[in-house]
XYZ file of C-alpha atoms in Angstrom:
367
model
C 0.000 0.000 0.000
C 2.841 2.394 0.830
C 4.513 1.575 -2.468
C 1.232 2.346 -4.321
C 0.819 5.625 -2.470
C 4.382 6.537 -3.273
C 3.836 5.737 -6.946
C 0.704 7.888 -7.058
C 2.557 10.767 -5.409
C 5.342 10.454 -7.973
C 2.841 10.467 -10.833
C 1.153 13.580 -9.446
C 4.504 15.300 -9.188
C 5.685 14.366 -12.667
C 2.315 14.542 -14.455
C 0.097 16.919 -12.464
C -2.077 17.579 -15.510
C -3.360 13.999 -15.380
C -5.380 14.893 -12.293
C -5.580 18.657 -12.234
C -6.267 19.386 -15.902
C -9.449 21.346 -16.351
C -11.997 19.960 -18.793
C -14.104 21.856 -21.316
C -16.852 20.730 -23.693
C -17.969 22.775 -26.686
C -21.431 22.462 -28.201
C -20.716 23.455 -31.778
C -23.885 24.670 -33.547
C -22.461 23.956 -37.010
C -21.811 20.888 -39.112
C -18.801 18.664 -38.570
C -17.808 19.139 -42.231
C -18.642 22.861 -42.403
C -15.489 24.877 -43.109
C -16.115 27.671 -40.614
C -17.147 25.576 -37.634
C -14.543 22.903 -38.342
C -11.858 25.610 -38.389
C -13.217 26.983 -35.105
C -12.913 23.540 -33.529
C -9.375 22.992 -34.824
C -8.257 26.299 -33.316
C -9.858 25.352 -29.989
C -8.120 21.975 -30.045
C -4.760 23.704 -30.541
C -5.441 26.113 -27.664
C -6.561 23.236 -25.439
C -3.353 21.347 -26.201
C -1.222 24.389 -25.338
C -3.090 24.952 -22.083
C -3.374 21.304 -20.978
C -7.158 21.392 -21.184
C -9.112 18.197 -21.715
C -11.368 19.208 -24.583
C -14.319 17.591 -26.314
C -16.675 18.868 -29.002
C -20.249 17.985 -29.938
C -21.745 19.076 -33.278
C -25.400 20.060 -33.571
C -25.115 19.768 -37.384
C -27.003 23.048 -37.928
C -30.084 21.557 -36.250
C -30.580 24.020 -33.446
C -32.994 21.855 -31.388
C -30.165 19.318 -31.194
C -28.096 21.603 -28.968
C -30.596 20.897 -26.198
C -30.264 17.139 -26.737
C -26.493 17.432 -26.483
C -26.790 19.542 -23.341
C -29.056 16.975 -21.700
C -26.618 14.201 -22.590
C -23.816 16.080 -20.846
C -25.994 16.789 -17.805
C -27.032 13.110 -17.620
C -23.446 11.944 -17.138
C -22.202 10.895 -13.710
C -20.898 13.966 -11.906
C -17.296 12.748 -12.114
C -17.569 12.489 -15.917
C -19.008 15.927 -16.519
C -16.815 18.716 -17.908
C -15.811 21.544 -15.621
C -16.994 24.085 -18.180
C -19.188 24.085 -21.285
C -18.726 26.621 -24.076
C -21.981 27.370 -25.887
C -23.250 29.854 -28.464
C -26.497 31.777 -28.741
C -27.142 30.786 -32.347
C -30.870 30.793 -33.074
C -31.460 32.242 -29.581
C -30.716 28.900 -27.868
C -28.507 30.503 -25.211
C -31.030 31.202 -22.417
C -32.340 27.628 -22.315
C -28.816 26.185 -22.428
C -27.815 28.400 -19.527
C -30.823 27.184 -17.554
C -30.086 23.510 -18.227
C -26.444 23.667 -17.245
C -26.943 25.957 -14.277
C -29.509 23.596 -12.800
C -26.911 20.822 -13.043
C -24.174 22.931 -11.443
C -22.022 23.040 -14.585
C -20.285 26.327 -15.355
C -20.913 27.849 -18.789
C -19.356 30.418 -21.080
C -20.938 31.962 -24.186
C -18.685 32.419 -27.226
C -19.248 33.767 -30.747
C -22.747 35.102 -30.005
C -23.941 36.286 -26.614
C -27.107 37.571 -24.997
C -28.171 40.865 -26.538
C -31.921 41.006 -27.085
C -33.939 42.590 -24.234
C -36.358 39.661 -24.144
C -33.441 37.268 -23.630
C -31.803 39.514 -21.066
C -35.031 39.567 -19.072
C -34.679 35.797 -18.704
C -30.938 35.527 -18.126
C -29.979 38.735 -16.342
C -26.245 39.414 -16.230
C -23.611 36.682 -15.946
C -23.159 35.336 -12.403
C -26.493 36.769 -11.249
C -29.574 34.688 -12.019
C -27.518 31.845 -13.463
C -24.605 31.705 -11.034
C -22.606 29.318 -13.202
C -22.764 31.506 -16.301
C -19.307 33.021 -16.049
C -19.415 35.395 -18.986
C -19.143 35.729 -22.739
C -16.751 36.628 -25.533
C -18.016 37.975 -28.846
C -16.286 39.259 -31.955
C -17.476 42.705 -32.963
C -19.771 41.402 -35.650
C -20.725 44.905 -36.792
C -17.153 45.270 -38.049
C -17.524 42.335 -40.432
C -20.664 43.782 -41.976
C -19.267 47.294 -42.137
C -15.816 46.443 -43.507
C -17.086 44.159 -46.252
C -19.935 46.468 -47.301
C -17.638 49.496 -47.402
C -15.024 47.626 -49.472
C -17.744 46.315 -51.778
C -19.115 49.821 -52.360
C -15.634 51.142 -53.069
C -15.112 48.382 -55.628
C -18.441 49.229 -57.238
C -17.355 52.834 -57.630
C -14.006 51.850 -59.127
C -15.780 49.563 -61.572
C -18.322 52.282 -62.417
C -21.133 49.892 -61.620
C -23.740 52.657 -61.194
C -27.086 52.343 -62.919
C -28.495 55.071 -65.177
C -29.688 56.949 -62.089
C -26.045 57.347 -61.001
C -26.479 55.146 -57.944
C -25.111 51.756 -56.923
C -27.874 49.205 -56.412
C -27.115 46.830 -53.550
C -28.550 43.486 -52.365
C -27.946 41.938 -48.938
C -28.094 38.251 -47.993
C -28.054 37.822 -44.203
C -27.937 34.707 -42.046
C -30.973 34.590 -39.773
C -33.084 36.945 -37.709
C -32.488 35.377 -34.279
C -28.694 35.002 -34.020
C -27.145 38.177 -32.533
C -24.037 37.954 -34.723
C -26.214 37.852 -37.835
C -28.166 40.926 -36.793
C -25.019 42.857 -35.958
C -23.356 42.058 -39.264
C -26.481 43.429 -40.894
C -26.288 46.566 -38.756
C -22.706 47.125 -39.879
C -23.675 46.631 -43.505
C -26.525 49.135 -43.248
C -24.230 51.681 -41.596
C -21.808 51.471 -44.536
C -24.706 51.904 -46.980
C -26.046 54.905 -45.069
C -22.624 56.560 -44.996
C -22.084 56.043 -48.720
C -24.843 58.348 -49.926
C -24.875 56.919 -53.463
C -26.103 53.398 -52.662
C -29.623 51.963 -52.823
C -30.191 48.968 -50.566
C -32.865 47.221 -52.616
C -33.629 44.345 -50.239
C -32.162 42.297 -47.402
C -33.081 38.611 -47.326
C -32.267 35.826 -44.853
C -30.867 32.558 -46.174
C -30.008 30.726 -42.952
C -26.274 30.665 -43.700
C -27.082 28.098 -46.379
C -25.604 28.001 -49.874
C -28.511 26.182 -51.519
C -31.136 28.451 -49.932
C -29.213 31.568 -50.981
C -29.072 30.224 -54.536
C -32.794 29.506 -54.540
C -33.655 32.993 -53.271
C -31.192 34.685 -55.620
C -33.107 33.356 -58.624
C -35.999 35.707 -57.957
C -33.887 38.380 -56.261
C -31.874 39.058 -59.423
C -35.052 39.081 -61.506
C -36.742 41.535 -59.149
C -33.798 43.956 -59.083
C -32.127 43.935 -62.508
C -30.102 47.072 -61.725
C -28.352 45.511 -58.728
C -24.641 44.871 -59.242
C -23.410 44.708 -55.625
C -24.256 41.663 -53.490
C -23.279 41.577 -49.819
C -23.479 38.265 -47.942
C -23.191 37.498 -44.231
C -21.042 34.429 -44.845
C -19.145 32.733 -47.644
C -21.628 29.948 -48.356
C -24.484 32.362 -49.079
C -22.202 34.446 -51.294
C -21.278 31.364 -53.304
C -24.934 30.430 -53.698
C -25.697 33.857 -55.136
C -22.610 33.771 -57.371
C -23.670 30.399 -58.725
C -26.996 31.848 -59.853
C -25.340 34.914 -61.360
C -23.058 32.660 -63.391
C -25.999 30.539 -64.489
C -27.563 33.735 -65.853
C -24.431 34.302 -67.938
C -22.771 36.767 -65.596
C -19.189 36.862 -64.365
C -18.593 37.681 -60.669
C -15.850 40.264 -60.397
C -16.530 41.483 -63.953
C -20.166 42.512 -64.211
C -21.317 42.059 -60.592
C -19.410 42.223 -57.320
C -19.836 40.064 -54.239
C -18.566 40.154 -50.657
C -18.431 37.496 -47.967
C -17.417 36.710 -44.397
C -15.308 33.677 -43.334
C -11.765 32.500 -43.853
C -12.491 29.246 -45.695
C -10.051 27.994 -48.371
C -12.797 28.410 -50.986
C -13.342 32.024 -49.960
C -9.610 32.750 -49.985
C -9.325 31.293 -53.486
C -12.283 33.395 -54.669
C -10.699 36.551 -53.239
C -7.394 35.812 -54.962
C -9.109 35.163 -58.304
C -11.203 38.330 -58.089
C -14.553 36.520 -57.926
C -14.981 37.974 -54.430
C -14.502 41.719 -54.159
C -14.270 41.797 -50.354
C -13.735 39.208 -47.626
C -13.512 39.522 -43.849
C -12.802 36.780 -41.346
C -10.635 35.500 -38.531
C -13.426 35.409 -35.946
C -13.359 31.609 -35.930
C -10.551 32.057 -33.369
C -13.090 33.270 -30.770
C -13.519 29.794 -29.271
C -9.779 29.434 -28.753
C -9.677 32.800 -26.983
C -12.602 31.649 -24.825
C -10.458 28.734 -23.642
C -7.686 31.185 -22.705
C -10.163 33.144 -20.584
C -11.508 29.997 -18.916
C -7.963 28.812 -18.243
C -7.217 32.095 -16.487
C -10.429 31.882 -14.467
C -9.649 28.304 -13.458
C -6.140 29.283 -12.391
C -7.170 32.169 -10.175
C -6.967 35.075 -12.616
C -10.632 35.901 -13.134
C -11.136 37.647 -16.471
C -13.899 39.729 -14.889
C -11.192 41.802 -13.217
C -10.128 44.348 -15.792
C -12.184 42.983 -18.696
C -15.697 42.603 -17.322
C -17.845 39.498 -17.632
C -19.125 40.212 -21.151
C -16.239 40.906 -23.494
C -16.653 42.233 -27.024
C -13.405 42.428 -28.987
C -12.258 43.284 -32.473
C -11.343 40.011 -34.208
C -12.219 40.513 -37.870
C -9.636 41.191 -40.548
C -10.464 42.538 -44.001
C -8.285 40.268 -46.116
C -6.214 41.475 -49.020
C -5.026 39.046 -51.683
C -1.616 38.981 -49.976
C -3.325 38.232 -46.666
C -5.115 35.327 -48.339
C -1.776 33.888 -49.467
C -0.306 34.310 -45.998
C -3.358 32.734 -44.350
C -3.289 29.699 -46.623
C 0.433 29.136 -46.011
C 0.039 29.348 -42.243
C -3.413 27.921 -41.599
C -4.676 26.436 -44.851
C -4.331 22.900 -43.513
C -6.092 23.909 -40.288
C -2.875 23.514 -38.319
C -2.853 26.015 -35.472
C -0.023 24.444 -33.485
C 2.274 27.292 -34.543
C 0.189 29.709 -32.463
C 1.451 29.865 -28.889
C -1.816 30.364 -27.031
C -0.010 30.375 -23.695
C 1.382 33.827 -24.365
C -2.135 35.293 -24.357
C -2.955 33.993 -20.867
C -2.899 36.418 -17.955
C -2.357 33.581 -15.485
C 0.787 32.522 -17.334
C 1.891 36.103 -18.046
C 1.219 38.094 -14.852
C 2.337 41.376 -16.425
C -0.392 41.118 -19.082
C -3.129 43.596 -18.185
C -5.586 43.377 -21.084
C -6.467 40.742 -23.648
C -5.718 41.412 -27.302
C -7.681 38.946 -29.410
C -7.440 40.549 -32.856
C -6.730 37.989 -35.548
C -4.450 40.339 -37.511
C -1.559 39.701 -35.103
C -1.559 36.020 -36.097
C -1.068 36.978 -39.754
C 1.579 39.702 -39.413
């Protein structure tokens, strides 16, 4: 017995992470083969490896009721098998119910990518650590930036290409994600701000295609017929942009030549389209938000609560407007979804006591 105790003590000394490693589960709202959400997971896996976090991911496969099934499966585990923390999103306004489920089970939660913003949701949830004591906080990219940067760049390209109609104005179509996800609404707000500032742009119509390529293509069939003067097409993600481009090409058009499209996301397909000129504007890098969330949870778990100095609900600039050179650099560094070259430990306040504020902008990982 003494020999066994001595062996256990030696193991704890040599491999403390075997016992003390924190554990995190991520309920991913996307599909397991979807470029954006797969990239988000790969970045989180790299951060977890750097920080000695035991990490697991569950995909809802874009079926938002499934996030509740996954949550109940986690809650139903024996207490010893439950994760210490669960990272969730508020896609399709699922956040409040997820917070309720996990809080009732005593499992700490953290919202990433999309937080609680609508007044009706806030009435249910309150602030982090208030009504739901285990809801530690949230981290969101400034989604307005993505909408604003891409719309502004798209408008500038339209002017350079002299894409105005006979009335001297640029006619503009918008394809947004959905009406209930905060990030979708904020991208739309940013887009509308760029249009309002322009002064020479007509926003003909904004539609919602559920982030889906096929649905965007289906809706674009009648959208292009309804607005024949439109030559600028803004999309809230890359898949919807590609759906619209597909229809334009089927009509005999040439994206980048007689109509101009923008998108959000750093997928290889989007990078290739930017380099070829088929996309006029592309913003992305926000997939890294989940990895940054793990850094914040690591600090909290190791006694450096992010609430001190940052607050419990953090909104940071993460989007980069990619140039063609940026696209080349991104593909060389991250095109194979290898994020091991990023040292996530250097962003931790617990590991770097002199660090006062988080800097989560994606640009620093490219430069």
